[in-house]
Amino acid sequence: MKQRQVIVDTDKCIGCGLCRNVCVAHNLVIHDKKAKIVLDECVMCGQCSAVCPKRAISLVGCGSGQMEKAGDARLAPDDILNTIRFRRSVRSFQETEIPQRVIEQILEAGRLTHTAKNMQDVSYVVLTAGKDRVEKMAVTLFRAIKPVANLFSPMTRNNQISDQFFFFSAPAVIVILAKDKTNGVLAAQNMEFVAEANGLGVLYSGFFTMAANMSRKIKKEIGVPKGKKVAMTLVLGYPNVKFLRSTPHKELEVRYM
Ligand SMILES: Cc1cc2nc3c(=O)[nH]c(=O)nc-3n(C[C@H](O)[C@H](O)[C@H](O)COP(=O)(O)O)c2cc1C
């Protein structure tokens, strides 16, 4: 048997063709009133098994955890828009630790996020106890390169690299690793929403992401495997700041053609 395989249970299959209709790879045909797999190679997206009314299709070697969908309830569009409108980058945190179950729920949001070609290439490093050591390495690197950066940016000249420059004394940091940066960044956004829904504040640390990708030492310390890079870094904690209103945004720039 192949490592990853789509299997049709022909006893259960009623030949309705729903699986064939959703298959992006055109890898299913209906033959003698039964679904049939054409090639063993496909993206293993699992849509065929998710749409089957008879649960006749299973995927092996692709992970577990398929859940039945209860009803068609949707979030209100205005609620989603307001979540986006009022989320803010947080740079001041309470000392309160984040419960493990909350961290796990945030990681679950990342795990469930879609990836290009269904690569599922995203993994995570949660920094708690090791956070200060890793931040120190990034601080040392940035202090070393600051004189050069100062030449190009007045904002850099105006800023000191403090010991908390990257993580702002937050109780936890999640470093997101991926082969494809876009996949990691999409996971980050979903994770931010789940973190916010749990009352947490979040900061995307582009600076730590940059420092980690520049430094072999940091990559080794946090364990970035070959072929992956740091896609994004989420700094997390209960906020010590309360924003009273949204912030100004540029006018929408759009062209309909
Ligand atoms: C990809 C990305 C990287 C960022 N990196 C940093 C960072 O390293 N340090 C920081 O203080 N803020 C960082 N930010 C926060 C932005 O400065 C912030 O999103 C922007 O000023 C708008 O503010 P708001 O998030 O409160 O709406 C980053 C944001 C994004 C989207």
mmCIF file of C-alpha atoms and ligand atoms in Angstrom:
data_model
loop_
_atom_site.group_PDB
_atom_site.id
_atom_site.type_symbol
_atom_site.label_atom_id
_atom_site.label_comp_id
_atom_site.label_asym_id
_atom_site.label_seq_id
_atom_site.Cartn_x
_atom_site.Cartn_y
_atom_site.Cartn_z
ATOM 1 C CA MET A 1 0.000 0.000 0.000
ATOM 2 C CA LYS A 2 1.161 3.558 -0.785
ATOM 3 C CA GLN A 3 2.132 5.872 2.083
ATOM 4 C CA ARG A 4 -0.766 8.193 1.289
ATOM 5 C CA GLN A 5 -3.831 6.851 -0.412
ATOM 6 C CA VAL A 6 -7.475 7.634 -1.135
ATOM 7 C CA ILE A 7 -9.656 4.582 -0.595
ATOM 8 C CA VAL A 8 -13.232 4.128 -1.825
ATOM 9 C CA ASP A 9 -15.410 1.663 0.057
ATOM 10 C CA THR A 10 -17.433 0.330 -2.867
ATOM 11 C CA ASP A 11 -20.001 -1.270 -0.539
ATOM 12 C CA LYS A 12 -20.913 2.160 0.793
ATOM 13 C CA CYS A 13 -20.483 4.176 -2.440
ATOM 14 C CA ILE A 14 -23.764 5.051 -4.214
ATOM 15 C CA GLY A 15 -22.074 6.548 -7.279
ATOM 16 C CA CYS A 16 -23.599 10.000 -6.740
ATOM 17 C CA GLY A 17 -20.544 11.728 -8.244
ATOM 18 C CA LEU A 18 -20.219 14.457 -5.589
ATOM 19 C CA CYS A 19 -16.610 13.392 -4.952
ATOM 20 C CA ARG A 20 -15.799 13.602 -8.653
ATOM 21 C CA ASN A 21 -17.348 17.073 -8.850
ATOM 22 C CA VAL A 22 -15.135 18.557 -6.102
ATOM 23 C CA CYS A 23 -11.886 16.805 -7.059
ATOM 24 C CA VAL A 24 -9.430 19.504 -8.150
ATOM 25 C CA ALA A 25 -7.107 16.855 -9.602
ATOM 26 C CA HIS A 26 -9.828 15.186 -11.726
ATOM 27 C CA ASN A 27 -8.726 12.034 -10.010
ATOM 28 C CA LEU A 28 -12.127 10.406 -9.518
ATOM 29 C CA VAL A 29 -14.424 8.894 -12.108
ATOM 30 C CA ILE A 30 -17.735 7.092 -11.755
ATOM 31 C CA HIS A 31 -17.458 3.639 -13.260
ATOM 32 C CA ASP A 32 -20.242 1.038 -13.022
ATOM 33 C CA LYS A 33 -22.054 3.364 -10.570
ATOM 34 C CA LYS A 34 -19.078 3.453 -8.210
ATOM 35 C CA ALA A 35 -16.405 6.063 -7.564
ATOM 36 C CA LYS A 36 -13.006 4.988 -8.771
ATOM 37 C CA ILE A 37 -9.582 6.543 -8.158
ATOM 38 C CA VAL A 38 -7.617 7.230 -11.366
ATOM 39 C CA LEU A 39 -4.090 7.782 -10.015
ATOM 40 C CA ASP A 40 -2.505 7.259 -6.618
ATOM 41 C CA GLU A 41 -0.932 10.723 -6.921
ATOM 42 C CA CYS A 42 -3.066 13.669 -5.853
ATOM 43 C CA VAL A 43 -2.879 16.636 -3.438
ATOM 44 C CA MET A 44 -4.722 14.601 -0.801
ATOM 45 C CA CYS A 45 -6.897 17.603 0.004
ATOM 46 C CA GLY A 46 -9.603 15.301 1.360
ATOM 47 C CA GLN A 47 -12.527 17.192 -0.215
ATOM 48 C CA CYS A 48 -13.827 13.908 -1.687
ATOM 49 C CA SER A 49 -14.117 12.401 1.780
ATOM 50 C CA ALA A 50 -15.590 15.603 3.242
ATOM 51 C CA VAL A 51 -18.412 15.762 0.683
ATOM 52 C CA CYS A 52 -19.394 12.069 0.579
ATOM 53 C CA PRO A 53 -22.899 11.536 2.052
ATOM 54 C CA LYS A 54 -22.126 7.860 2.769
ATOM 55 C CA ARG A 55 -18.661 8.244 4.314
ATOM 56 C CA ALA A 56 -17.427 5.911 1.617
ATOM 57 C CA ILE A 57 -14.077 7.669 1.091
ATOM 58 C CA SER A 58 -11.168 7.646 3.475
ATOM 59 C CA LEU A 59 -7.630 8.951 3.246
ATOM 60 C CA VAL A 60 -4.811 6.964 4.769
ATOM 61 C CA GLY A 61 -1.460 8.448 5.714
ATOM 62 C CA CYS A 62 -2.829 11.999 5.758
ATOM 63 C CA GLY A 63 -3.490 12.461 9.454
ATOM 64 C CA SER A 64 -6.668 12.059 11.414
ATOM 65 C CA GLY A 65 -9.370 14.113 13.054
ATOM 66 C CA GLN A 66 -12.224 14.439 10.576
ATOM 67 C CA MET A 67 -15.190 16.043 12.302
ATOM 68 C CA GLU A 68 -18.844 16.043 11.311
ATOM 69 C CA LYS A 69 -20.215 19.525 10.642
ATOM 70 C CA ALA A 70 -23.188 20.439 12.829
ATOM 71 C CA GLY A 71 -25.566 22.712 10.901
ATOM 72 C CA ASP A 72 -24.736 25.626 8.650
ATOM 73 C CA ALA A 73 -24.417 28.393 11.257
ATOM 74 C CA ARG A 74 -22.294 31.337 10.072
ATOM 75 C CA LEU A 75 -20.571 34.178 11.877
ATOM 76 C CA ALA A 76 -22.174 37.554 11.232
ATOM 77 C CA PRO A 77 -20.169 39.483 8.589
ATOM 78 C CA ASP A 78 -20.150 42.634 10.755
ATOM 79 C CA ASP A 79 -18.707 40.681 13.678
ATOM 80 C CA ILE A 80 -15.869 39.454 11.505
ATOM 81 C CA LEU A 81 -15.275 42.925 10.095
ATOM 82 C CA ASN A 82 -15.213 44.448 13.570
ATOM 83 C CA THR A 83 -12.768 41.802 14.740
ATOM 84 C CA ILE A 84 -10.476 42.934 11.933
ATOM 85 C CA ARG A 85 -11.220 46.617 12.552
ATOM 86 C CA PHE A 86 -10.465 46.586 16.269
ATOM 87 C CA ARG A 87 -7.539 44.170 16.480
ATOM 88 C CA ARG A 88 -4.364 46.048 17.373
ATOM 89 C CA SER A 89 -0.717 45.177 17.709
ATOM 90 C CA VAL A 90 -0.025 44.866 21.422
ATOM 91 C CA ARG A 91 3.390 45.750 22.852
ATOM 92 C CA SER A 92 2.611 45.878 26.550
ATOM 93 C CA PHE A 93 1.657 42.726 28.411
ATOM 94 C CA GLN A 94 0.588 41.598 31.877
ATOM 95 C CA GLU A 95 2.796 39.036 33.586
ATOM 96 C CA THR A 96 -0.074 36.501 33.701
ATOM 97 C CA GLU A 97 0.863 33.184 32.127
ATOM 98 C CA ILE A 98 -1.218 31.872 29.237
ATOM 99 C CA PRO A 99 -2.982 28.573 30.101
ATOM 100 C CA GLN A 100 -1.705 25.598 28.121
ATOM 101 C CA ARG A 101 -5.210 24.854 26.765
ATOM 102 C CA VAL A 102 -5.289 28.355 25.203
ATOM 103 C CA ILE A 103 -1.856 27.863 23.629
ATOM 104 C CA GLU A 104 -3.090 24.537 22.262
ATOM 105 C CA GLN A 105 -6.221 26.135 20.798
ATOM 106 C CA ILE A 106 -4.084 28.781 19.072
ATOM 107 C CA LEU A 107 -1.821 26.073 17.652
ATOM 108 C CA GLU A 108 -4.900 24.183 16.469
ATOM 109 C CA ALA A 109 -5.948 27.258 14.465
ATOM 110 C CA GLY A 110 -2.568 27.095 12.758
ATOM 111 C CA ARG A 111 -2.757 23.357 12.153
ATOM 112 C CA LEU A 112 -6.160 23.658 10.497
ATOM 113 C CA THR A 113 -5.187 26.546 8.214
ATOM 114 C CA HIS A 114 -5.142 25.744 4.503
ATOM 115 C CA THR A 115 -1.818 25.548 2.659
ATOM 116 C CA ALA A 116 -0.832 25.817 -1.003
ATOM 117 C CA LYS A 117 -0.957 22.430 -2.712
ATOM 118 C CA ASN A 118 -2.140 21.108 0.652
ATOM 119 C CA MET A 119 1.531 21.016 1.690
ATOM 120 C CA GLN A 120 0.766 21.183 5.422
ATOM 121 C CA ASP A 121 4.346 22.326 5.803
ATOM 122 C CA VAL A 122 3.889 24.584 8.834
ATOM 123 C CA SER A 123 5.312 23.777 12.278
ATOM 124 C CA TYR A 124 5.697 25.706 15.488
ATOM 125 C CA VAL A 125 8.182 26.455 18.246
ATOM 126 C CA VAL A 126 6.611 27.741 21.469
ATOM 127 C CA LEU A 127 9.069 29.850 23.434
ATOM 128 C CA THR A 128 8.370 30.215 27.145
ATOM 129 C CA ALA A 129 11.337 29.228 29.358
ATOM 130 C CA GLY A 130 13.801 29.561 26.452
ATOM 131 C CA LYS A 131 12.374 32.890 25.321
ATOM 132 C CA ASP A 132 14.880 35.222 27.025
ATOM 133 C CA ARG A 133 17.881 33.260 25.766
ATOM 134 C CA VAL A 134 16.639 33.404 22.186
ATOM 135 C CA GLU A 135 15.699 37.085 22.447
ATOM 136 C CA LYS A 136 19.196 37.858 23.748
ATOM 137 C CA MET A 137 20.715 36.272 20.649
ATOM 138 C CA ALA A 138 18.511 38.415 18.409
ATOM 139 C CA VAL A 139 19.317 41.551 20.436
ATOM 140 C CA THR A 140 23.057 40.884 20.077
ATOM 141 C CA LEU A 141 22.641 40.497 16.318
ATOM 142 C CA PHE A 142 20.572 43.667 15.897
ATOM 143 C CA ARG A 143 22.937 45.730 18.057
ATOM 144 C CA ALA A 144 25.793 44.567 15.827
ATOM 145 C CA ILE A 145 24.051 45.568 12.581
ATOM 146 C CA LYS A 146 22.454 48.773 13.909
ATOM 147 C CA PRO A 147 25.322 51.112 12.903
ATOM 148 C CA VAL A 148 24.835 50.087 9.265
ATOM 149 C CA ALA A 149 21.031 50.314 9.455
ATOM 150 C CA ASN A 150 21.388 53.776 11.055
ATOM 151 C CA LEU A 151 22.904 55.054 7.827
ATOM 152 C CA PHE A 152 19.667 54.366 5.951
ATOM 153 C CA SER A 153 16.848 55.060 8.404
ATOM 154 C CA PRO A 154 16.232 58.014 10.735
ATOM 155 C CA MET A 155 13.695 55.836 12.617
ATOM 156 C CA THR A 156 16.392 53.252 13.295
ATOM 157 C CA ARG A 157 18.779 56.026 14.470
ATOM 158 C CA ASN A 158 16.069 57.204 16.861
ATOM 159 C CA ASN A 159 15.530 53.746 18.387
ATOM 160 C CA GLN A 160 17.602 51.821 20.908
ATOM 161 C CA ILE A 161 17.700 48.039 20.815
ATOM 162 C CA SER A 162 16.554 47.334 24.371
ATOM 163 C CA ASP A 163 16.818 43.880 25.977
ATOM 164 C CA GLN A 164 13.062 43.468 25.309
ATOM 165 C CA PHE A 165 13.175 44.861 21.774
ATOM 166 C CA PHE A 166 11.626 41.763 20.182
ATOM 167 C CA PHE A 167 9.277 40.189 22.721
ATOM 168 C CA PHE A 168 8.232 43.100 24.983
ATOM 169 C CA SER A 169 8.342 40.898 28.128
ATOM 170 C CA ALA A 170 5.387 38.856 26.822
ATOM 171 C CA PRO A 171 4.832 35.493 28.532
ATOM 172 C CA ALA A 172 4.885 33.449 25.318
ATOM 173 C CA VAL A 173 6.121 33.586 21.760
ATOM 174 C CA ILE A 174 5.200 31.236 18.933
ATOM 175 C CA VAL A 175 7.697 30.997 16.090
ATOM 176 C CA ILE A 176 6.027 29.730 12.932
ATOM 177 C CA LEU A 177 8.214 27.669 10.591
ATOM 178 C CA ALA A 178 7.266 26.787 7.031
ATOM 179 C CA LYS A 179 8.673 25.849 3.670
ATOM 180 C CA ASP A 180 6.386 28.382 2.020
ATOM 181 C CA LYS A 181 6.227 31.707 3.854
ATOM 182 C CA THR A 182 2.679 32.433 2.690
ATOM 183 C CA ASN A 183 1.427 29.255 4.352
ATOM 184 C CA GLY A 184 3.014 30.280 7.654
ATOM 185 C CA VAL A 185 1.642 33.814 7.480
ATOM 186 C CA LEU A 186 -1.906 32.575 6.790
ATOM 187 C CA ALA A 187 -1.638 30.321 9.834
ATOM 188 C CA ALA A 188 -0.417 33.319 11.844
ATOM 189 C CA GLN A 189 -3.501 35.358 10.992
ATOM 190 C CA ASN A 190 -5.911 32.608 12.015
ATOM 191 C CA MET A 191 -3.915 32.057 15.195
ATOM 192 C CA GLU A 192 -4.149 35.758 15.994
ATOM 193 C CA PHE A 193 -7.936 35.654 15.749
ATOM 194 C CA VAL A 194 -8.170 32.681 18.097
ATOM 195 C CA ALA A 195 -5.715 34.350 20.488
ATOM 196 C CA GLU A 196 -7.789 37.557 20.486
ATOM 197 C CA ALA A 197 -10.994 35.576 21.037
ATOM 198 C CA ASN A 198 -9.290 34.257 24.187
ATOM 199 C CA GLY A 199 -8.633 37.803 25.427
ATOM 200 C CA LEU A 200 -4.964 37.825 24.400
ATOM 201 C CA GLY A 201 -3.051 40.578 22.666
ATOM 202 C CA VAL A 202 -0.742 39.703 19.785
ATOM 203 C CA LEU A 203 2.227 41.260 18.049
ATOM 204 C CA TYR A 204 3.635 40.080 14.748
ATOM 205 C CA SER A 205 7.382 40.338 15.297
ATOM 206 C CA GLY A 206 8.748 40.938 11.827
ATOM 207 C CA PHE A 207 12.022 41.986 13.430
ATOM 208 C CA PHE A 208 12.502 38.668 15.238
ATOM 209 C CA THR A 209 11.499 36.821 12.083
ATOM 210 C CA MET A 210 14.192 38.751 10.210
ATOM 211 C CA ALA A 211 16.824 38.198 12.912
ATOM 212 C CA ALA A 212 16.122 34.456 13.051
ATOM 213 C CA ASN A 213 16.345 34.041 9.300
ATOM 214 C CA MET A 214 19.619 36.007 9.241
ATOM 215 C CA SER A 215 21.266 33.989 12.012
ATOM 216 C CA ARG A 216 22.374 30.387 11.748
ATOM 217 C CA LYS A 217 22.864 30.429 15.524
ATOM 218 C CA ILE A 218 19.248 31.375 16.248
ATOM 219 C CA LYS A 219 17.951 28.887 13.683
ATOM 220 C CA LYS A 220 19.989 26.159 15.349
ATOM 221 C CA GLU A 221 18.840 27.195 18.827
ATOM 222 C CA ILE A 222 15.134 27.070 17.967
ATOM 223 C CA GLY A 223 15.541 24.066 15.654
ATOM 224 C CA VAL A 224 14.583 25.278 12.191
ATOM 225 C CA PRO A 225 14.782 22.173 9.986
ATOM 226 C CA LYS A 226 16.500 22.222 6.592
ATOM 227 C CA GLY A 227 14.178 23.507 3.881
ATOM 228 C CA LYS A 228 12.121 25.597 6.293
ATOM 229 C CA LYS A 229 12.396 29.220 7.317
ATOM 230 C CA VAL A 230 10.813 31.353 9.990
ATOM 231 C CA ALA A 231 7.605 32.570 8.345
ATOM 232 C CA MET A 232 6.339 34.713 11.218
ATOM 233 C CA THR A 233 6.698 35.180 14.957
ATOM 234 C CA LEU A 234 3.721 35.806 17.213
ATOM 235 C CA VAL A 235 4.298 37.524 20.538
ATOM 236 C CA LEU A 236 1.425 36.728 22.912
ATOM 237 C CA GLY A 237 0.109 37.821 26.283
ATOM 238 C CA TYR A 238 -2.770 39.425 28.122
ATOM 239 C CA PRO A 239 -2.693 43.084 27.099
ATOM 240 C CA ASN A 240 -1.716 45.896 29.431
ATOM 241 C CA VAL A 241 -3.288 48.421 27.118
ATOM 242 C CA LYS A 242 -6.902 49.114 26.153
ATOM 243 C CA PHE A 243 -7.615 50.702 22.790
ATOM 244 C CA LEU A 244 -10.749 52.821 22.773
ATOM 245 C CA ARG A 245 -11.240 53.192 19.050
ATOM 246 C CA SER A 246 -10.022 51.943 15.704
ATOM 247 C CA THR A 247 -7.111 53.595 13.905
ATOM 248 C CA PRO A 248 -7.122 55.620 10.668
ATOM 249 C CA HIS A 249 -6.649 53.675 7.483
ATOM 250 C CA LYS A 250 -5.993 54.849 3.956
ATOM 251 C CA GLU A 251 -8.938 55.013 1.589
ATOM 252 C CA LEU A 252 -9.702 51.810 -0.281
ATOM 253 C CA GLU A 253 -7.730 51.604 -3.484
ATOM 254 C CA VAL A 254 -9.533 49.378 -5.941
ATOM 255 C CA ARG A 255 -10.119 49.146 -9.641
ATOM 256 C CA TYR A 256 -12.989 47.190 -11.185
ATOM 257 C CA MET A 257 -12.432 46.110 -14.745
HETATM 258 C C1 LIG B 1 4.316 41.366 8.955
HETATM 259 C C2 LIG B 1 4.345 42.309 10.127
HETATM 260 C C3 LIG B 1 5.505 42.471 10.858
HETATM 261 C C4 LIG B 1 5.540 43.330 11.953
HETATM 262 N N1 LIG B 1 6.676 43.434 12.722
HETATM 263 C C5 LIG B 1 6.687 44.217 13.824
HETATM 264 C C6 LIG B 1 7.838 44.265 14.687
HETATM 265 O O1 LIG B 1 8.841 43.578 14.469
HETATM 266 N N2 LIG B 1 7.808 45.087 15.754
HETATM 267 C C7 LIG B 1 6.723 45.853 16.053
HETATM 268 O O2 LIG B 1 6.749 46.568 17.050
HETATM 269 N N3 LIG B 1 5.606 45.828 15.264
HETATM 270 C C8 LIG B 1 5.560 45.019 14.177
HETATM 271 N N4 LIG B 1 4.425 44.950 13.387
HETATM 272 C C9 LIG B 1 3.243 45.723 13.746
HETATM 273 C C10 LIG B 1 2.950 46.870 12.756
HETATM 274 O O3 LIG B 1 3.813 47.941 13.028
HETATM 275 C C11 LIG B 1 1.479 47.250 12.961
HETATM 276 O O4 LIG B 1 0.682 46.180 12.502
HETATM 277 C C12 LIG B 1 1.056 48.511 12.215
HETATM 278 O O5 LIG B 1 1.765 49.630 12.719
HETATM 279 C C13 LIG B 1 -0.447 48.790 12.355
HETATM 280 O O6 LIG B 1 -0.810 48.850 13.711
HETATM 281 P P1 LIG B 1 -1.940 47.881 14.287
HETATM 282 O O7 LIG B 1 -1.446 46.466 14.114
HETATM 283 O O8 LIG B 1 -2.128 48.228 15.732
HETATM 284 O O9 LIG B 1 -3.163 48.119 13.471
HETATM 285 C C14 LIG B 1 4.377 44.076 12.308
HETATM 286 C C15 LIG B 1 3.211 43.898 11.559
HETATM 287 C C16 LIG B 1 3.182 43.024 10.493
HETATM 288 C C17 LIG B 1 1.898 42.849 9.720
#
